[in-house]
XYZ file of C-alpha atoms in Angstrom:
784
model
C -119.068 -31.261 -72.968
C -117.925 -28.799 -75.655
C -116.390 -31.668 -77.529
C -120.078 -32.658 -78.174
C -120.573 -29.559 -80.334
C -120.493 -30.127 -84.085
C -117.709 -28.862 -86.143
C -118.634 -25.931 -88.323
C -117.993 -27.398 -91.750
C -119.890 -28.717 -94.907
C -121.370 -32.018 -95.554
C -119.653 -33.065 -98.712
C -117.141 -35.742 -97.593
C -120.309 -37.598 -96.284
C -120.888 -38.579 -99.797
C -117.586 -40.452 -100.119
C -118.464 -42.511 -97.192
C -122.017 -42.982 -98.269
C -120.636 -44.558 -101.278
C -119.039 -47.493 -99.439
C -122.317 -48.183 -97.441
C -124.361 -48.131 -100.878
C -121.955 -50.485 -102.425
C -122.335 -52.881 -99.361
C -126.171 -52.757 -99.804
C -126.506 -52.642 -103.679
C -123.416 -54.426 -104.693
C -122.296 -51.707 -106.818
C -120.780 -48.205 -106.554
C -122.984 -45.429 -106.302
C -122.759 -42.378 -108.808
C -121.187 -39.959 -106.652
C -119.611 -37.180 -108.699
C -119.895 -39.638 -111.400
C -119.855 -36.850 -114.255
C -116.522 -35.806 -113.394
C -115.157 -39.463 -113.633
C -116.731 -39.797 -116.929
C -115.577 -36.567 -118.293
C -112.583 -35.897 -120.348
C -112.054 -32.926 -118.331
C -110.536 -33.048 -114.838
C -109.731 -30.262 -112.234
C -106.118 -29.656 -111.158
C -105.562 -29.867 -107.304
C -107.305 -26.990 -105.828
C -105.202 -24.200 -104.467
C -107.324 -21.301 -102.613
C -106.493 -17.842 -103.613
C -106.218 -15.188 -101.094
C -109.664 -14.113 -99.912
C -110.562 -10.605 -99.927
C -112.561 -11.184 -96.661
C -112.248 -13.957 -94.122
C -114.209 -16.984 -94.254
C -116.852 -17.269 -91.761
C -116.461 -20.546 -89.601
C -113.935 -23.108 -90.398
C -113.035 -24.078 -93.944
C -112.505 -27.541 -94.860
C -109.007 -28.474 -94.829
C -109.337 -30.750 -97.534
C -111.828 -29.889 -100.357
C -113.350 -32.445 -102.390
C -112.455 -32.236 -106.049
C -115.478 -30.664 -107.260
C -116.241 -28.108 -104.491
C -114.634 -24.633 -104.255
C -115.068 -22.354 -101.186
C -114.786 -18.787 -101.351
C -114.731 -16.188 -98.457
C -117.422 -13.843 -97.489
C -118.822 -10.575 -99.052
C -121.721 -8.216 -98.577
C -124.506 -8.883 -100.984
C -124.242 -7.189 -104.283
C -120.486 -6.645 -103.892
C -117.785 -8.360 -105.610
C -115.451 -10.444 -103.471
C -112.426 -12.563 -104.544
C -111.760 -14.353 -107.578
C -110.750 -17.987 -107.665
C -108.906 -19.674 -110.709
C -109.743 -23.188 -111.659
C -107.564 -25.100 -113.978
C -109.212 -27.554 -116.375
C -107.103 -30.496 -117.962
C -107.995 -32.290 -120.873
C -107.343 -35.936 -121.362
C -108.180 -35.913 -124.976
C -108.906 -33.502 -127.778
C -112.057 -31.509 -126.889
C -114.239 -28.613 -127.490
C -116.122 -26.415 -124.755
C -119.544 -25.996 -125.774
C -121.035 -24.141 -122.647
C -119.979 -22.507 -119.489
C -122.632 -21.466 -117.053
C -122.703 -20.641 -113.380
C -125.446 -19.605 -110.689
C -126.194 -16.145 -110.128
C -124.022 -15.610 -106.965
C -120.855 -16.746 -109.144
C -119.772 -14.827 -112.029
C -117.500 -16.126 -114.644
C -115.029 -13.552 -115.524
C -112.983 -13.413 -118.909
C -110.485 -16.019 -118.608
C -108.518 -18.758 -120.703
C -111.525 -21.225 -120.932
C -114.017 -19.931 -123.550
C -117.052 -21.349 -124.942
C -116.458 -22.731 -128.510
C -112.562 -23.216 -127.680
C -110.794 -26.165 -128.864
C -108.202 -27.807 -126.741
C -105.464 -30.484 -127.546
C -105.176 -33.562 -125.269
C -103.163 -33.029 -121.972
C -103.413 -29.117 -122.256
C -105.142 -26.805 -119.836
C -107.023 -23.563 -119.392
C -107.942 -21.489 -116.902
C -111.666 -20.540 -115.492
C -111.933 -17.240 -113.363
C -114.856 -17.114 -111.026
C -115.844 -14.190 -108.961
C -118.016 -14.361 -105.824
C -120.903 -11.772 -105.680
C -123.448 -13.055 -103.189
C -127.126 -12.167 -104.003
C -128.317 -12.930 -100.550
C -127.282 -13.576 -96.931
C -126.133 -16.555 -95.230
C -124.559 -19.642 -96.852
C -124.452 -19.341 -100.726
C -124.375 -22.194 -102.937
C -124.029 -22.550 -106.658
C -122.965 -24.598 -109.619
C -120.513 -24.209 -112.273
C -121.179 -26.246 -115.358
C -118.761 -26.923 -118.068
C -120.237 -28.874 -121.150
C -118.044 -30.320 -123.865
C -118.223 -32.465 -126.882
C -116.274 -35.193 -125.617
C -117.993 -36.010 -122.610
C -121.126 -37.786 -121.738
C -122.278 -35.555 -119.107
C -121.198 -32.010 -118.129
C -118.652 -31.428 -115.414
C -120.316 -29.674 -112.469
C -118.288 -27.799 -109.552
C -119.908 -26.843 -106.321
C -119.007 -23.269 -105.147
C -119.793 -22.069 -101.685
C -119.580 -18.517 -99.975
C -120.921 -16.452 -97.200
C -123.082 -13.482 -97.857
C -123.953 -10.681 -95.634
C -127.139 -8.487 -96.414
C -130.027 -7.059 -94.562
C -133.306 -8.266 -95.626
C -136.486 -6.414 -95.252
C -139.707 -8.404 -94.764
C -143.095 -6.836 -94.193
C -146.263 -8.072 -92.440
C -149.007 -8.223 -93.954
C -147.078 -9.116 -97.256
C -148.670 -9.847 -100.552
C -149.600 -13.513 -101.239
C -149.388 -15.125 -104.630
C -149.531 -18.452 -106.167
C -146.130 -19.855 -107.440
C -146.710 -20.079 -111.206
C -147.011 -23.469 -112.619
C -148.446 -24.972 -109.310
C -152.059 -24.571 -110.515
C -151.989 -25.554 -113.917
C -155.543 -25.877 -115.651
C -157.314 -24.844 -112.440
C -155.927 -27.932 -110.565
C -153.119 -28.201 -107.945
C -149.958 -29.692 -109.360
C -148.877 -31.220 -106.102
C -150.661 -34.253 -104.316
C -150.304 -34.921 -100.572
C -147.043 -33.101 -100.381
C -145.586 -32.404 -96.944
C -142.240 -30.771 -97.032
C -140.257 -27.949 -98.762
C -136.718 -26.812 -98.613
C -134.526 -23.912 -99.901
C -130.787 -24.181 -100.620
C -128.217 -21.718 -100.527
C -128.941 -20.466 -104.065
C -132.621 -20.071 -103.168
C -133.589 -22.926 -105.088
C -137.037 -24.227 -103.751
C -137.320 -28.060 -103.314
C -140.516 -29.947 -103.144
C -141.236 -33.408 -101.849
C -144.165 -34.298 -103.817
C -145.421 -37.112 -101.762
C -148.615 -38.305 -103.478
C -147.151 -38.126 -107.086
C -143.804 -40.026 -106.029
C -141.759 -37.076 -107.281
C -139.303 -34.488 -106.222
C -139.333 -31.209 -107.972
C -137.546 -27.960 -107.960
C -137.887 -24.413 -108.637
C -134.908 -22.557 -109.957
C -134.140 -18.863 -110.540
C -135.953 -18.950 -113.721
C -139.277 -20.028 -112.226
C -139.411 -23.278 -114.070
C -140.862 -26.253 -112.083
C -138.557 -29.019 -112.860
C -138.165 -32.899 -111.764
C -135.246 -34.042 -110.001
C -133.895 -37.185 -111.347
C -132.606 -40.210 -109.184
C -130.972 -43.530 -110.033
C -133.677 -45.262 -107.671
C -137.361 -45.192 -107.816
C -138.842 -42.407 -105.588
C -141.509 -43.821 -103.180
C -143.430 -41.485 -101.175
C -140.769 -38.969 -100.463
C -141.783 -36.937 -97.181
C -138.854 -35.035 -95.600
C -136.264 -32.989 -97.628
C -133.529 -31.049 -96.528
C -130.523 -29.415 -98.502
C -127.023 -28.978 -96.519
C -124.514 -26.144 -97.000
C -122.750 -27.949 -99.869
C -126.036 -28.240 -101.933
C -126.703 -32.044 -101.298
C -130.319 -32.833 -101.321
C -131.488 -35.509 -98.648
C -135.057 -36.704 -99.008
C -136.832 -39.739 -97.137
C -139.113 -42.349 -98.381
C -141.893 -43.177 -96.133
C -143.018 -46.063 -97.907
C -139.695 -47.731 -98.654
C -138.090 -46.716 -95.199
C -134.857 -45.260 -96.563
C -132.867 -42.106 -96.877
C -131.467 -40.736 -100.162
C -128.997 -37.995 -100.812
C -128.638 -36.455 -104.288
C -125.151 -35.092 -104.997
C -123.759 -33.722 -108.271
C -123.272 -36.979 -109.932
C -125.938 -39.321 -108.480
C -127.634 -40.801 -105.451
C -126.524 -42.478 -102.515
C -128.914 -44.559 -100.233
C -129.047 -45.067 -96.579
C -131.178 -48.088 -96.954
C -133.311 -50.375 -94.543
C -135.895 -52.788 -95.722
C -136.751 -53.927 -92.181
C -134.464 -57.024 -92.041
C -131.417 -55.415 -90.160
C -130.849 -56.586 -86.544
C -129.874 -53.041 -85.577
C -131.895 -52.120 -82.604
C -133.311 -48.766 -81.890
C -131.040 -46.800 -79.721
C -127.786 -48.426 -81.094
C -125.261 -46.475 -83.037
C -125.442 -48.729 -86.268
C -123.759 -48.421 -89.708
C -125.487 -45.939 -92.320
C -126.410 -49.094 -94.196
C -127.566 -50.823 -91.225
C -129.600 -48.188 -89.451
C -133.195 -49.205 -89.180
C -135.911 -46.446 -90.221
C -139.682 -46.754 -89.779
C -141.484 -44.488 -92.067
C -138.854 -41.662 -91.725
C -140.305 -38.309 -92.254
C -138.920 -34.833 -91.032
C -135.594 -33.598 -92.082
C -133.359 -30.771 -91.084
C -129.780 -29.673 -91.813
C -127.603 -27.559 -89.465
C -125.027 -24.897 -90.644
C -122.201 -27.584 -90.322
C -123.747 -30.012 -92.737
C -125.043 -32.533 -90.054
C -128.569 -33.886 -91.268
C -131.028 -34.837 -88.853
C -134.140 -37.023 -89.441
C -137.060 -38.623 -87.449
C -139.585 -41.407 -87.981
C -143.048 -42.198 -86.875
C -141.842 -44.141 -83.732
C -140.773 -40.690 -82.581
C -137.156 -41.570 -82.901
C -134.491 -38.907 -83.969
C -131.373 -39.793 -85.988
C -128.336 -37.625 -86.932
C -126.329 -38.171 -90.238
C -123.112 -36.453 -89.102
C -120.314 -34.907 -90.908
C -117.522 -37.206 -91.595
C -114.399 -36.547 -89.291
C -116.789 -34.860 -86.842
C -117.265 -35.971 -83.378
C -118.419 -39.411 -84.665
C -116.248 -42.012 -86.235
C -116.727 -43.214 -89.948
C -119.897 -41.246 -89.971
C -121.819 -43.476 -87.925
C -125.501 -42.082 -87.358
C -126.445 -41.237 -83.587
C -129.855 -42.402 -82.127
C -131.069 -39.672 -79.906
C -133.043 -40.137 -76.485
C -136.300 -41.626 -76.694
C -137.702 -39.082 -74.316
C -137.087 -36.079 -76.564
C -140.610 -35.106 -77.233
C -140.961 -36.111 -80.965
C -144.750 -36.991 -81.955
C -144.650 -38.786 -85.309
C -142.337 -38.070 -88.299
C -143.008 -34.509 -88.858
C -141.976 -31.622 -88.083
C -138.335 -31.128 -87.347
C -135.976 -28.120 -87.337
C -132.489 -27.239 -85.957
C -131.320 -23.757 -85.400
C -128.031 -22.154 -86.114
C -127.023 -23.185 -82.505
C -127.800 -26.617 -83.014
C -131.234 -26.476 -80.936
C -133.621 -29.135 -82.108
C -137.247 -28.128 -82.539
C -140.197 -30.326 -82.316
C -144.068 -30.503 -81.953
C -145.634 -32.345 -79.089
C -149.433 -33.071 -79.218
C -150.788 -35.367 -76.373
C -153.627 -35.173 -73.771
C -154.797 -31.782 -75.038
C -151.499 -30.072 -74.860
C -150.292 -28.623 -78.218
C -146.588 -27.424 -77.769
C -143.603 -26.420 -79.921
C -140.460 -27.575 -77.855
C -136.695 -26.578 -78.446
C -134.192 -28.634 -76.942
C -130.372 -28.226 -77.034
C -128.383 -30.813 -79.078
C -126.282 -31.602 -75.675
C -129.304 -32.287 -73.729
C -131.165 -34.272 -76.328
C -128.102 -36.625 -76.539
C -127.604 -37.019 -72.974
C -130.511 -36.399 -70.761
C -133.414 -35.633 -72.870
C -134.950 -33.088 -70.825
C -137.179 -30.203 -72.431
C -135.393 -27.028 -71.907
C -137.634 -24.387 -73.812
C -141.286 -24.023 -74.797
C -141.179 -22.138 -77.910
C -144.799 -21.824 -78.663
C -148.464 -23.220 -77.232
C -149.306 -24.508 -74.184
C -151.811 -26.613 -72.270
C -154.666 -26.127 -74.507
C -154.966 -26.654 -78.336
C -156.617 -23.839 -80.261
C -155.843 -20.363 -81.634
C -155.025 -17.433 -79.656
C -152.205 -15.237 -78.671
C -151.153 -13.085 -81.466
C -149.319 -10.197 -80.700
C -148.154 -11.562 -77.354
C -145.541 -14.186 -75.992
C -145.479 -17.252 -77.900
C -145.328 -19.358 -74.760
C -148.625 -18.254 -73.746
C -150.444 -18.655 -77.216
C -152.640 -21.330 -78.312
C -151.540 -23.361 -81.467
C -153.487 -26.177 -83.542
C -153.586 -29.738 -82.995
C -151.831 -30.296 -86.220
C -148.439 -28.732 -87.520
C -147.040 -29.102 -90.862
C -143.378 -28.064 -90.941
C -140.846 -25.581 -89.355
C -138.526 -23.025 -90.869
C -136.046 -20.365 -89.990
C -135.199 -17.219 -91.814
C -131.582 -15.985 -91.637
C -132.116 -13.783 -88.856
C -133.176 -16.574 -86.828
C -136.975 -16.093 -86.650
C -138.944 -19.160 -86.504
C -142.114 -20.083 -88.689
C -144.561 -22.790 -88.601
C -147.628 -23.977 -90.377
C -150.451 -23.968 -87.963
C -152.407 -26.469 -90.004
C -155.493 -26.939 -88.192
C -155.667 -23.208 -87.995
C -155.375 -22.619 -91.644
C -152.395 -20.084 -91.013
C -148.694 -19.707 -90.935
C -147.277 -17.979 -87.836
C -143.798 -16.598 -87.000
C -142.271 -16.129 -83.467
C -139.791 -13.471 -83.662
C -136.418 -14.510 -82.605
C -135.514 -11.438 -80.641
C -138.755 -10.931 -78.806
C -140.351 -14.110 -78.529
C -143.693 -12.540 -80.059
C -146.043 -14.593 -82.142
C -147.962 -13.243 -85.394
C -149.832 -14.648 -88.186
C -148.176 -13.681 -91.427
C -150.674 -15.742 -93.721
C -154.244 -16.985 -93.350
C -157.430 -15.713 -91.979
C -158.251 -18.946 -90.355
C -161.022 -19.763 -93.117
C -160.172 -22.849 -95.106
C -159.998 -22.231 -98.889
C -157.858 -20.897 -101.810
C -158.410 -17.418 -102.215
C -156.731 -14.054 -101.755
C -154.129 -14.065 -104.295
C -152.752 -10.420 -105.032
C -153.912 -9.197 -101.749
C -152.491 -9.081 -98.277
C -151.717 -12.581 -96.999
C -153.254 -12.255 -93.593
C -156.657 -11.919 -95.213
C -156.032 -14.837 -97.629
C -157.785 -18.441 -97.209
C -155.246 -21.096 -96.751
C -156.387 -24.860 -96.706
C -154.685 -27.112 -94.160
C -151.260 -25.862 -94.899
C -148.244 -28.400 -94.773
C -144.861 -27.550 -96.074
C -142.884 -24.372 -95.383
C -139.739 -22.795 -96.284
C -138.103 -19.344 -96.255
C -135.478 -18.113 -98.848
C -132.569 -15.775 -98.172
C -134.651 -12.620 -99.107
C -137.489 -13.538 -96.508
C -139.771 -15.001 -98.851
C -142.174 -17.597 -97.440
C -143.296 -20.615 -99.284
C -146.297 -22.684 -98.301
C -147.876 -25.621 -99.493
C -151.749 -25.315 -99.229
C -154.530 -27.573 -100.523
C -156.569 -26.148 -103.721
C -159.283 -27.559 -106.071
C -158.149 -31.207 -107.125
C -154.490 -30.874 -105.502
C -152.261 -28.713 -103.761
C -150.539 -25.446 -104.870
C -147.505 -23.377 -103.411
C -148.621 -19.951 -101.948
C -145.709 -17.391 -101.802
C -145.904 -14.532 -99.208
C -143.688 -11.557 -99.831
C -141.258 -9.958 -100.791
C -143.625 -7.045 -101.182
C -145.743 -5.632 -98.407
C -149.420 -4.913 -98.866
C -151.971 -2.591 -97.129
C -155.560 -2.271 -98.371
C -157.761 0.419 -96.993
C -161.122 -0.968 -98.662
C -163.908 2.029 -99.449
C -162.960 5.340 -97.785
C -164.784 8.618 -98.340
C -163.262 11.066 -100.638
C -161.577 13.612 -98.691
C -162.129 11.867 -95.386
C -158.847 10.460 -93.574
C -158.979 6.826 -92.645
C -157.609 5.281 -89.400
C -154.086 4.438 -89.778
C -153.257 0.863 -90.947
C -149.886 -0.543 -89.715
C -147.052 -2.674 -91.582
C -144.613 -4.466 -89.284
C -140.985 -4.066 -91.001
C -138.523 -6.743 -89.928
C -134.738 -7.074 -90.788
C -134.752 -10.862 -91.562
C -130.981 -10.668 -92.917
C -127.720 -10.936 -91.156
C -126.467 -7.425 -91.284
C -127.909 -4.068 -90.239
C -130.282 -2.360 -92.835
C -129.338 1.441 -93.310
C -132.176 3.669 -94.615
C -131.466 6.076 -97.313
C -134.872 7.550 -97.706
C -138.664 6.587 -96.804
C -141.339 7.856 -99.436
C -144.646 7.217 -100.979
C -144.443 7.084 -104.738
C -147.321 6.611 -107.523
C -149.957 8.316 -109.456
C -152.156 8.576 -106.212
C -149.250 9.477 -103.810
C -150.989 12.376 -102.545
C -153.700 10.237 -101.086
C -151.556 8.242 -98.721
C -149.396 9.495 -95.849
C -147.168 8.105 -93.143
C -148.677 8.662 -89.764
C -146.169 9.938 -87.303
C -148.439 8.872 -84.280
C -148.382 5.154 -84.965
C -144.900 4.781 -86.638
C -142.212 3.311 -84.522
C -139.483 2.790 -87.299
C -136.853 5.759 -87.674
C -137.380 7.003 -91.147
C -134.590 9.551 -91.055
C -131.629 9.155 -93.455
C -129.025 6.897 -91.913
C -131.317 5.132 -89.683
C -130.630 1.402 -88.963
C -132.581 -1.571 -88.364
C -130.541 -4.266 -86.887
C -130.656 -8.039 -87.787
C -133.682 -9.722 -86.266
C -135.247 -6.076 -85.198
C -138.901 -5.180 -86.045
C -140.469 -1.896 -86.037
C -143.803 -0.439 -87.731
C -145.145 2.035 -90.027
C -148.643 3.489 -89.890
C -150.192 4.526 -93.163
C -153.413 7.016 -93.510
C -155.589 6.995 -96.749
C -157.196 10.202 -97.702
C -158.691 9.643 -101.218
C -158.455 12.716 -103.393
C -160.988 11.224 -105.927
C -163.514 8.579 -106.507
C -162.343 5.175 -107.965
C -159.417 2.871 -107.221
C -156.329 4.662 -105.670
C -153.041 3.086 -105.393
C -149.464 4.082 -104.431
C -146.291 2.458 -103.046
C -144.404 3.052 -99.976
C -140.844 2.709 -100.730
C -137.804 2.176 -98.536
C -134.487 3.015 -100.293
C -131.728 1.025 -98.330
C -128.654 -0.965 -98.509
C -130.252 -4.192 -99.417
C -129.133 -6.022 -102.497
C -132.040 -4.515 -104.524
C -131.776 -0.967 -103.099
C -135.368 -0.809 -102.225
C -138.119 -2.477 -100.564
C -141.772 -1.684 -101.141
C -145.389 -2.011 -99.735
C -148.212 -1.805 -102.056
C -150.956 0.660 -100.726
C -154.509 0.439 -102.208
C -157.722 1.767 -101.457
C -161.075 3.077 -103.236
C -162.155 6.362 -102.898
C -165.816 6.801 -102.684
C -168.410 9.857 -102.276
C -168.990 10.142 -98.614
C -172.662 9.879 -97.313
C -173.650 13.128 -95.543
C -175.805 13.511 -92.524
C -179.091 14.739 -94.090
C -181.788 15.378 -91.732
C -185.343 17.417 -91.579
C -185.006 20.174 -88.969
C -188.610 21.467 -89.375
C -191.466 20.823 -89.126
C -191.572 18.039 -86.526
C -192.914 14.644 -87.286
C -196.745 14.576 -87.135
C -197.099 18.351 -86.693
C -200.579 19.936 -87.263
C -201.461 23.065 -88.703
C -204.509 25.166 -89.497
C -205.477 26.254 -93.124
C -203.552 29.385 -94.294
C -200.792 28.787 -91.924
C -197.190 28.830 -93.677
C -195.286 25.945 -92.796
C -191.511 26.285 -92.706
C -189.782 23.190 -94.349
C -185.935 23.120 -93.540
C -183.238 20.535 -93.841
C -179.573 20.260 -92.891
C -176.696 18.623 -94.829
C -173.470 18.143 -92.726
C -170.602 15.970 -92.461
C -168.322 14.888 -89.574
C -165.085 15.093 -91.752
C -164.727 18.887 -91.613
C -165.692 19.386 -95.281
C -168.925 21.063 -95.618
C -171.210 19.696 -98.092
C -172.444 21.804 -101.036
C -175.055 21.351 -103.653
C -178.734 21.722 -103.764
C -182.073 20.269 -102.323
C -185.198 19.865 -104.139
C -188.029 19.963 -101.904
C -191.508 18.106 -102.912
C -195.293 18.381 -101.278
C -197.122 15.239 -101.971
C -194.614 13.834 -104.588
C -194.728 17.176 -106.663
C -191.557 19.398 -106.657
C -192.135 22.656 -104.771
C -190.343 25.183 -106.631
C -186.743 24.882 -108.018
C -184.013 23.436 -105.955
C -182.780 25.437 -103.075
C -178.847 25.875 -102.727
C -177.245 24.979 -99.368
C -176.013 27.790 -97.131
C -172.551 28.009 -96.083
C -173.647 25.971 -92.913
C -175.542 23.217 -94.907
C -179.095 24.620 -94.510
C -181.771 24.775 -97.110
C -185.439 25.742 -96.462
C -188.718 26.869 -97.975
C -192.048 28.186 -96.922
C -195.113 26.066 -97.758
C -198.796 27.533 -98.000
C -202.104 26.786 -99.470
C -202.209 23.409 -98.158
C -205.484 21.841 -98.068
C -207.071 20.234 -94.801
C -205.632 16.960 -95.128
C -202.466 14.818 -94.360
C -199.411 15.906 -96.424
C -196.027 14.600 -96.954
C -193.159 16.801 -97.302
C -189.862 15.272 -99.017
C -186.404 16.488 -99.806
C -183.541 15.067 -102.053
C -179.870 16.248 -101.728
C -178.131 16.494 -105.055
C -174.566 15.527 -103.937
C -171.424 17.321 -104.852
C -167.777 16.387 -105.726
C -166.982 15.003 -102.066
C -170.560 13.697 -101.097
C -172.983 11.380 -102.517
C -176.597 12.266 -103.430
C -178.869 11.495 -100.510
C -182.612 11.238 -99.757
C -185.443 11.552 -100.228
C -186.193 11.955 -96.752
C -189.685 12.930 -95.637
C -191.942 14.180 -92.808
C -195.941 13.735 -92.604
C -197.975 16.748 -91.237
C -201.522 17.597 -91.287
C -203.622 20.651 -92.029
C -206.714 20.977 -90.301
C -209.548 23.657 -89.663
C -210.363 25.126 -86.442
C -213.704 23.528 -84.855
C -215.906 25.341 -82.106
C -217.806 23.515 -79.601
C -220.972 24.823 -77.854
C -223.199 23.432 -75.150
C -226.877 23.684 -75.914
C -227.691 21.630 -72.911
C -227.576 22.067 -70.023
C -227.365 25.878 -69.978
C -226.054 28.088 -67.306
C -229.647 29.818 -67.396
C -231.264 26.445 -66.990
C -232.954 25.769 -63.482
C -232.085 22.131 -62.387
C -232.808 20.411 -59.310
C -231.611 17.351 -57.610
C -234.459 15.552 -58.992
C -233.848 16.754 -62.586
C -232.541 14.254 -65.273
C -229.644 16.178 -66.917
C -229.154 15.827 -70.700
C -226.042 16.788 -72.576
C -226.265 18.200 -76.059
C -223.296 19.635 -77.784
C -222.968 21.464 -81.193
C -219.594 21.213 -83.268
C -219.072 23.700 -86.088
C -216.348 24.936 -88.430
C -216.175 27.583 -91.015
C -214.376 25.107 -93.354
C -216.070 22.243 -95.080
C -216.891 19.532 -94.635
C -218.820 19.315 -91.452
C -216.951 18.092 -88.486
C -217.319 14.412 -87.603
C -216.020 12.236 -84.784
C -217.217 12.178 -81.088
C -217.881 14.521 -78.291
C -216.740 13.531 -74.844
C -218.779 14.940 -71.857
C -217.560 15.145 -68.329
C -218.869 16.716 -65.028
C -216.352 18.227 -62.557
C -213.413 16.266 -64.510
C -215.226 13.011 -64.275
C -216.095 11.396 -67.695
C -219.731 10.677 -68.029
C -220.818 10.046 -71.499
C -219.249 10.053 -75.140
C -221.629 10.727 -78.212
C -221.023 10.195 -81.837
C -221.372 13.641 -83.720
C -224.214 13.493 -86.341
C -224.814 16.651 -88.502
C -222.737 18.521 -86.152
C -224.538 17.514 -82.923
C -223.836 14.884 -80.193
C -226.105 14.233 -77.387
C -226.170 11.973 -74.252
C -227.963 11.766 -70.942
C -226.039 12.242 -67.917
C -228.797 11.438 -65.230
C -229.215 13.197 -61.955
C -226.759 15.637 -60.361
C -226.085 16.423 -56.784
C -227.054 19.743 -55.394
C -224.413 22.386 -55.833
C -222.231 24.109 -58.746
C -220.829 21.766 -61.455
C -218.420 22.420 -64.342
C -219.531 20.589 -67.613
C -216.855 20.229 -70.287
C -217.487 18.977 -73.762
C -214.431 17.937 -75.546
C -214.029 17.317 -79.344
C -211.254 14.804 -80.749
C -210.962 16.215 -84.006
C -211.040 14.324 -87.193
C -208.915 14.385 -90.606
C -209.956 17.816 -91.345
C -210.566 19.636 -87.972
C -208.382 20.189 -85.079
C -209.411 19.182 -81.566
C -211.514 21.714 -79.512
C -213.332 22.032 -76.383
C -215.639 24.192 -74.202
C -216.864 24.476 -70.672
C -219.837 25.879 -68.713
C -220.917 25.948 -64.932
C -224.310 24.694 -63.908
C -226.004 25.004 -60.442
C -228.358 22.135 -59.206
C -230.810 23.392 -56.502
C -232.369 21.249 -53.662
């Protein structure tokens, strides 16, 4: 069974075989490596120099003429130098010599502006200094006056580097993808990144292939054939770009010199399930594509069929593509992925099940059984972040899959307007971008708070930066997540500590990250501090975070001033840039204190001449005691000067001379350097005169019999004006018998006859606006 594993080599010799098939289909030789054949300059036979470090995997035994394979090195560190000999067929002048960022041209015999005779040679020295981890790919371009096109030489090497990725990270829009307020792309479904971190875009609706190179410019890929609705796109380790055309049912591969096509117009008799020549393999709306580290290219189509375009001289003879089992669960032509161990990933949506499966290549070829559930389950929806991905819910539409260098798995959860990641080491799922609300917003802030709209394409470069195709106004844009982390604390009271916010730190590279120092820098660095309680990362010098591992850092925000506050959490480490950072932002605001009236009580009543104590309390739960003053008012007018708060936050006054009426007492706090002004707060009180109630009938001296009709007469008086008004209630032995209106200080009512015996007569005055309630009682005797 081990013979079915792919050989670990690169897929450049495939172009030679593709040429034969394209020639059969089109009757002409494809322009594979054509600039070399048209150039006056040729390369002498390659001689590999002694590598300073071993080549990872099995190097090609016979490298194509314009491909050079270097060894391996740590990112940012110089590795071996290889010498290339250029031979001139005619007199020539070199006009320009350039190379990609991972490969530097050293001083040597070939120079720009140099003039060379026919049959002469010169040497070019190229040093490999990888700028990222994984398979590194670059191009050496030599332009001259005697050639129609420049010579291009592919350069390969292996880089080792830790990469620090943060969640939440900062989200931005890739410049140039939102020109004049409209999205550049239309119906785009797929992205890909090559070993030089060039981003490729299958712009489906615009019938275009685009790429973003290290300069940030968005350029168009040229093709000798018309591009019709490109859907899938992938790049192999040798820099060859493969893409599928949905409307024309064919696959193209773009090499250094031109395009080869694996073509099918629906006329071939080669059936599904058969092994056919490349030019005769039938496709039906091909879409998803992926390349493994050996250079084998996988693609699927709308029938759920999966093909592999293998590396020549691998386990397949003559590069014949293999048709994989129907029962492998591919639903439609997107998405598709293959990891470093040749496990195939697919999305399955049927009968309410939304699941991402992983299947070993061996099982896919032989028995087709499903071996691993990566994410999702029996129910389509959204749930499970922070837990096992196999227990989570994912949406009913998934756009594209991607892997980072450390083997973490990413996918666009399209229906949920999110991008999610499954950690390779733990199987835990997290959202890394999108808040679930469809839209185009959030640039410059944290990605998990941004709005995405039906994200489709997805790619991750060697530095852990995630690219996402998302809808915007009048088209689509590419959003970029990372490389910087981002924490925002919103409004926080000055001098008041926030709850800790967490940033997840992941090593998405292929070697251990060694920490030199962790510190918070910036003008407002004192406002932020690392919280030891919630931090799981070891932040001492020399601490390591292995490839694929994740820890977290907690940060607390205590603003020292009002306004926008910002700083940067910086990790000094052994990444190629030497540092990784998290932007920290928040706004300091004056805290609102607790401002209460402690006296008098609401609705309290006082008699004239009584001194009323008016007291307030200004406090805070933050531990910082408010200072400042309180201005007291009575019925809207200031009552004296502002009163300073005591050390315990208390201020009070004594209010006298209040008239018999309702009054409003109010207070306003001035605020101080830490606390905002507060108030006014108020309380209503009343000042009422004392009233006196007397019974004039019946009197205790009055002789009453059981036959007497008893009349009640009560007098209500006061030393203050006006005369009391209101009502007087009469009761006998606690039982109410009558209520009378007070007129000119007197109220009367007839109670009727009373039983023989002693009775208690009570008169109760209810009070009015100016007078307090009062009452009196007398005992009377009724004789037989």
